[in-house]
Short mmCIF file of C-alpha atoms in Angstrom, two decimals:
data_model
loop_
_atom_site.label_atom_id
_atom_site.label_comp_id
_atom_site.label_asym_id
_atom_site.label_seq_id
_atom_site.Cartn_x
_atom_site.Cartn_y
_atom_site.Cartn_z
CA MET A 1 79.34 77.87 126.53
CA THR A 2 82.03 78.23 123.89
CA GLU A 3 81.29 80.55 120.98
CA ILE A 4 82.69 79.02 117.76
CA VAL A 5 83.72 81.45 115.04
CA ALA A 6 84.51 80.70 111.40
CA GLU A 7 87.08 83.15 110.06
CA ILE A 8 86.27 83.84 106.40
CA SER A 9 89.52 85.79 105.75
CA GLY A 10 90.73 85.72 102.14
CA ASN A 11 89.65 82.13 101.49
CA HIS A 12 87.07 83.39 99.00
CA GLY A 13 89.90 83.72 96.48
CA GLY A 14 88.64 87.08 95.24
CA SER A 15 85.10 85.85 94.52
CA LEU A 16 81.97 87.19 96.21
CA TYR A 17 80.20 83.98 95.25
CA ASN A 18 82.82 81.96 97.14
CA ALA A 19 82.55 84.26 100.15
CA LEU A 20 78.82 83.58 100.27
CA ARG A 21 79.53 79.85 99.93
CA LEU A 22 81.85 80.04 102.93
CA ILE A 23 79.15 81.68 105.05
CA ARG A 24 76.64 79.02 104.06
CA ALA A 25 79.19 76.29 104.84
CA ALA A 26 79.79 77.87 108.26
CA ALA A 27 76.06 77.76 108.99
CA ASP A 28 75.81 74.14 107.83
CA ILE A 29 78.48 73.04 110.32
CA GLU A 30 76.71 74.89 113.14
CA VAL A 31 79.25 77.54 114.11
CA ASP A 32 77.92 80.51 116.05
CA ALA A 33 79.45 83.41 114.13
CA VAL A 34 81.51 84.38 111.12
CA LYS A 35 84.29 86.94 111.11
CA PHE A 36 85.41 89.02 108.15
CA GLN A 37 88.55 91.08 107.55
CA CYS A 38 88.12 94.71 106.54
CA PHE A 39 91.19 96.47 105.13
CA GLU A 40 92.61 98.28 102.13
CA PRO A 41 95.70 96.41 100.83
CA GLY A 42 97.96 99.41 100.25
CA ARG A 43 97.16 101.11 103.56
CA LEU A 44 97.66 97.89 105.51
CA ALA A 45 100.96 97.22 103.74
CA VAL A 46 102.28 100.66 104.68
CA ARG A 47 101.15 100.31 108.30
CA ARG A 48 102.82 96.92 108.66
CA SER A 49 105.94 97.44 106.53
CA GLY A 50 108.10 98.12 109.58
CA ASN A 51 106.84 95.17 111.62
CA GLN A 52 109.58 92.53 111.56
CA GLU A 53 107.28 89.74 112.73
CA VAL A 54 104.89 90.44 109.84
CA LEU A 55 107.78 90.47 107.36
CA ARG A 56 109.15 87.20 108.74
CA LEU A 57 105.80 85.41 108.52
CA ALA A 58 105.18 86.77 105.01
CA ASP A 59 108.75 85.82 103.97
CA VAL A 60 109.45 89.37 102.82
CA ALA A 61 113.00 90.72 102.48
CA GLY A 62 114.51 93.98 101.29
CA ASP A 63 114.06 97.62 102.21
CA ARG A 64 110.81 99.30 103.26
CA ILE A 65 109.71 99.98 99.68
CA ASP A 66 110.25 96.31 98.80
CA ALA A 67 108.25 95.33 101.88
CA ILE A 68 105.36 97.61 100.95
CA VAL A 69 105.23 96.23 97.41
CA ALA A 70 105.37 92.60 98.56
CA LEU A 71 102.80 93.05 101.33
CA THR A 72 100.47 94.99 99.02
CA ASP A 73 100.55 92.09 96.56
CA LEU A 74 99.82 89.59 99.35
CA TYR A 75 96.96 91.63 100.79
CA ARG A 76 95.41 92.16 97.37
CA ARG A 77 95.13 88.38 97.11
CA THR A 78 93.37 88.12 100.47
CA HIS A 79 91.32 91.31 100.24
CA THR A 80 87.57 91.40 100.92
CA PRO A 81 86.29 94.49 99.04
CA LYS A 82 84.14 96.85 101.05
CA PRO A 83 81.29 96.80 98.48
CA TRP A 84 80.83 93.10 99.31
CA PHE A 85 80.11 93.68 102.99
CA PRO A 86 76.37 94.47 102.80
CA GLU A 87 75.82 91.19 100.92
CA LEU A 88 78.05 89.26 103.33
CA VAL A 89 76.18 90.66 106.31
CA ARG A 90 72.85 89.84 104.67
CA GLN A 91 73.97 86.26 104.01
CA ALA A 92 75.16 85.79 107.60
CA THR A 93 71.91 87.18 108.97
CA ASP A 94 69.81 85.00 106.66
CA CYS A 95 71.82 81.98 107.83
CA GLY A 96 71.16 82.81 111.47
CA LEU A 97 74.82 83.65 112.21
CA ARG A 98 76.28 86.48 114.21
CA TRP A 99 79.03 88.41 112.44
CA PHE A 100 81.86 90.79 113.24
CA SER A 101 85.06 91.94 111.60
CA SER A 102 88.75 92.53 112.10
CA VAL A 103 89.87 96.10 111.47
CA PHE A 104 93.32 97.39 110.64
CA ASP A 105 92.85 101.15 110.23
CA PRO A 106 90.49 103.79 111.69
CA ASP A 107 88.93 104.12 108.22
CA ASP A 108 87.89 100.45 108.41
CA VAL A 109 86.06 101.17 111.64
CA ALA A 110 84.31 104.19 110.15
CA PHE A 111 83.12 102.12 107.20
CA LEU A 112 81.85 99.22 109.32
CA GLU A 113 79.97 101.62 111.58
CA THR A 114 77.78 102.40 108.56
CA LEU A 115 76.75 98.72 108.71
CA ASP A 116 76.35 98.78 112.50
CA CYS A 117 79.07 96.19 113.03
CA PRO A 118 78.25 94.61 116.41
CA ARG A 119 81.79 93.77 117.51
CA TYR A 120 85.37 94.39 116.37
CA LYS A 121 88.54 92.33 116.42
CA ILE A 122 92.04 93.77 116.61
CA SER A 123 94.85 91.46 115.50
CA ALA A 124 97.99 90.70 117.50
CA PHE A 125 100.02 92.84 115.07
CA GLU A 126 97.84 95.88 115.85
CA MET A 127 97.36 95.22 119.58
CA LEU A 128 99.50 98.27 120.44
CA ASP A 129 98.24 100.51 117.63
CA TRP A 130 96.48 103.24 119.58
CA ASP A 131 94.88 104.84 116.51
CA ILE A 132 92.90 101.65 115.82
CA ILE A 133 92.17 100.87 119.45
CA LYS A 134 90.92 104.43 120.01
CA ALA A 135 88.68 104.28 116.93
CA VAL A 136 87.10 101.02 118.13
CA ARG A 137 86.71 102.21 121.73
CA GLU A 138 84.89 105.31 120.54
CA THR A 139 82.21 103.14 118.92
CA GLY A 140 81.31 101.71 122.31
CA LYS A 141 81.19 98.24 120.72
CA PRO A 142 82.70 95.07 122.24
CA ILE A 143 86.28 94.17 121.28
CA VAL A 144 88.09 90.90 120.61
CA LEU A 145 91.82 91.49 121.02
CA SER A 146 94.47 89.05 119.83
CA VAL A 147 97.21 89.07 122.41
CA ARG A 148 100.03 86.74 121.33
CA PRO A 149 100.61 83.66 119.16
CA ILE A 150 101.85 80.44 120.82
CA GLU A 151 102.18 76.97 119.26
CA GLY A 152 99.74 77.48 116.41
CA VAL A 153 97.13 79.43 118.34
CA THR A 154 96.60 83.08 119.22
CA ILE A 155 95.36 84.04 122.67
CA LEU A 156 92.21 86.20 122.56
CA GLN A 157 90.93 88.64 125.16
CA ALA A 158 87.27 89.03 124.31
CA THR A 159 84.24 90.97 125.33
CA ASP A 160 80.85 89.49 124.67
CA TYR A 161 78.17 91.16 122.55
CA ASN A 162 76.97 93.08 125.61
CA GLY A 163 80.45 94.39 126.33
CA GLY A 164 81.13 92.17 129.33
CA ILE A 165 84.72 91.01 129.78
CA ALA A 166 85.15 87.31 129.06
CA PRO A 167 88.07 85.01 129.97
CA LEU A 168 90.68 84.22 127.37
CA GLY A 169 89.78 82.41 124.15
CA LEU A 170 91.82 80.92 121.31
CA SER A 171 92.23 81.48 117.58
CA ALA A 172 93.61 78.28 116.05
CA HIS A 173 95.66 78.00 112.86
CA GLY A 174 95.22 74.49 111.54
CA PRO A 175 93.62 71.34 112.99
CA ILE A 176 94.09 72.09 116.69
CA ILE A 177 91.41 71.41 119.29
CA PRO A 178 91.89 74.15 121.86
CA TYR A 179 90.71 74.12 125.46
CA ARG A 180 87.00 73.61 124.90
CA LYS A 181 85.73 75.46 127.98
CA GLY A 182 87.00 78.83 126.78
CA PRO A 183 84.49 81.49 125.75
CA MET A 184 85.58 81.65 122.10
CA VAL A 185 87.35 79.45 119.57
CA GLU A 186 88.12 80.69 116.07
CA TRP A 187 89.26 78.77 113.00
CA HIS A 188 89.89 79.86 109.42
CA LEU A 189 87.41 78.15 107.08
CA LYS A 190 88.31 77.25 103.48
CA LEU A 191 86.58 75.70 100.48
CA GLU A 192 88.00 72.41 99.25
CA ASP A 193 88.08 73.57 95.61
CA ILE A 194 89.76 76.96 96.16
CA GLU A 195 93.46 77.51 96.98
CA THR A 196 94.45 80.81 98.62
CA PRO A 197 97.40 82.17 100.64
CA ASP A 198 95.38 81.29 103.77
CA SER A 199 94.68 77.68 102.79
CA ALA A 200 97.67 76.17 104.60
CA PHE A 201 96.36 77.16 108.04
CA SER A 202 92.63 76.78 107.33
CA LEU A 203 90.15 73.94 107.80
CA THR A 204 87.77 72.46 105.25
CA PRO A 205 84.09 72.35 106.24
CA GLU A 206 84.37 68.67 107.20
CA GLN A 207 87.47 69.29 109.32
CA MET A 208 85.78 72.18 111.08
CA ARG A 209 82.62 70.14 111.58
CA GLU A 210 84.70 67.61 113.54
CA MET A 211 86.11 70.42 115.70
CA VAL A 212 82.64 71.83 116.32
CA HIS A 213 81.39 68.42 117.41
CA ALA A 214 84.43 67.94 119.63
CA ILE A 215 83.44 71.09 121.52
CA LYS A 216 79.64 71.02 121.40
CA LYS A 217 79.14 67.25 121.48
CA PRO A 218 82.34 65.75 122.93
CA ALA A 219 80.69 62.47 123.93
CA LEU A 220 80.13 61.66 120.25
CA LEU A 221 83.88 61.54 119.71
CA GLY A 222 84.78 59.95 123.02
CA ARG A 223 86.21 63.22 124.30
CA ALA A 224 83.84 63.85 127.20
#
């Protein structure tokens, strides 16, 4: 059975209230889990300032200092503050959703261990960052690893919540219905009344509801 994940990302627009709304919306459209992003803007900007693929996607030019400043500004606008996480976890649990988080620095892992994060995701940009991989491996928790982006989706190598290796899954950017027999499908979820840097590649609750039905109830849409 496909696990469907709603990526909360920075679509809260800097508001804890909106982040809680996103989790509730995810539960209402019957996804299985929500995923958060845990990072500190300045530290992530420094770590990624030499990654040409990141700079291209973020449309950043100039020297390394310029890149750090531009990326820090971007990540501040998509940042989920660490003090929010206990409330986010509580909301997910109350809504009957599993949760996990992307991490971008060993300090992120250390923080999330205080909340007993059940699973970690490592993005495609950090897939070769041994410091982060080592920190996650030392927790003994399952890992979801983004491998490479192709045609609007990112290939995922996942382990389940018990640590068993699963076949490849997909993280979709935009209204793409991936191969529905995979173990995991992930979409970014946005609120219709909030614009963020992630909005362009995110789905509204109604758009995601259609995707969920296409996977869980394909006969309803004539896609059996």
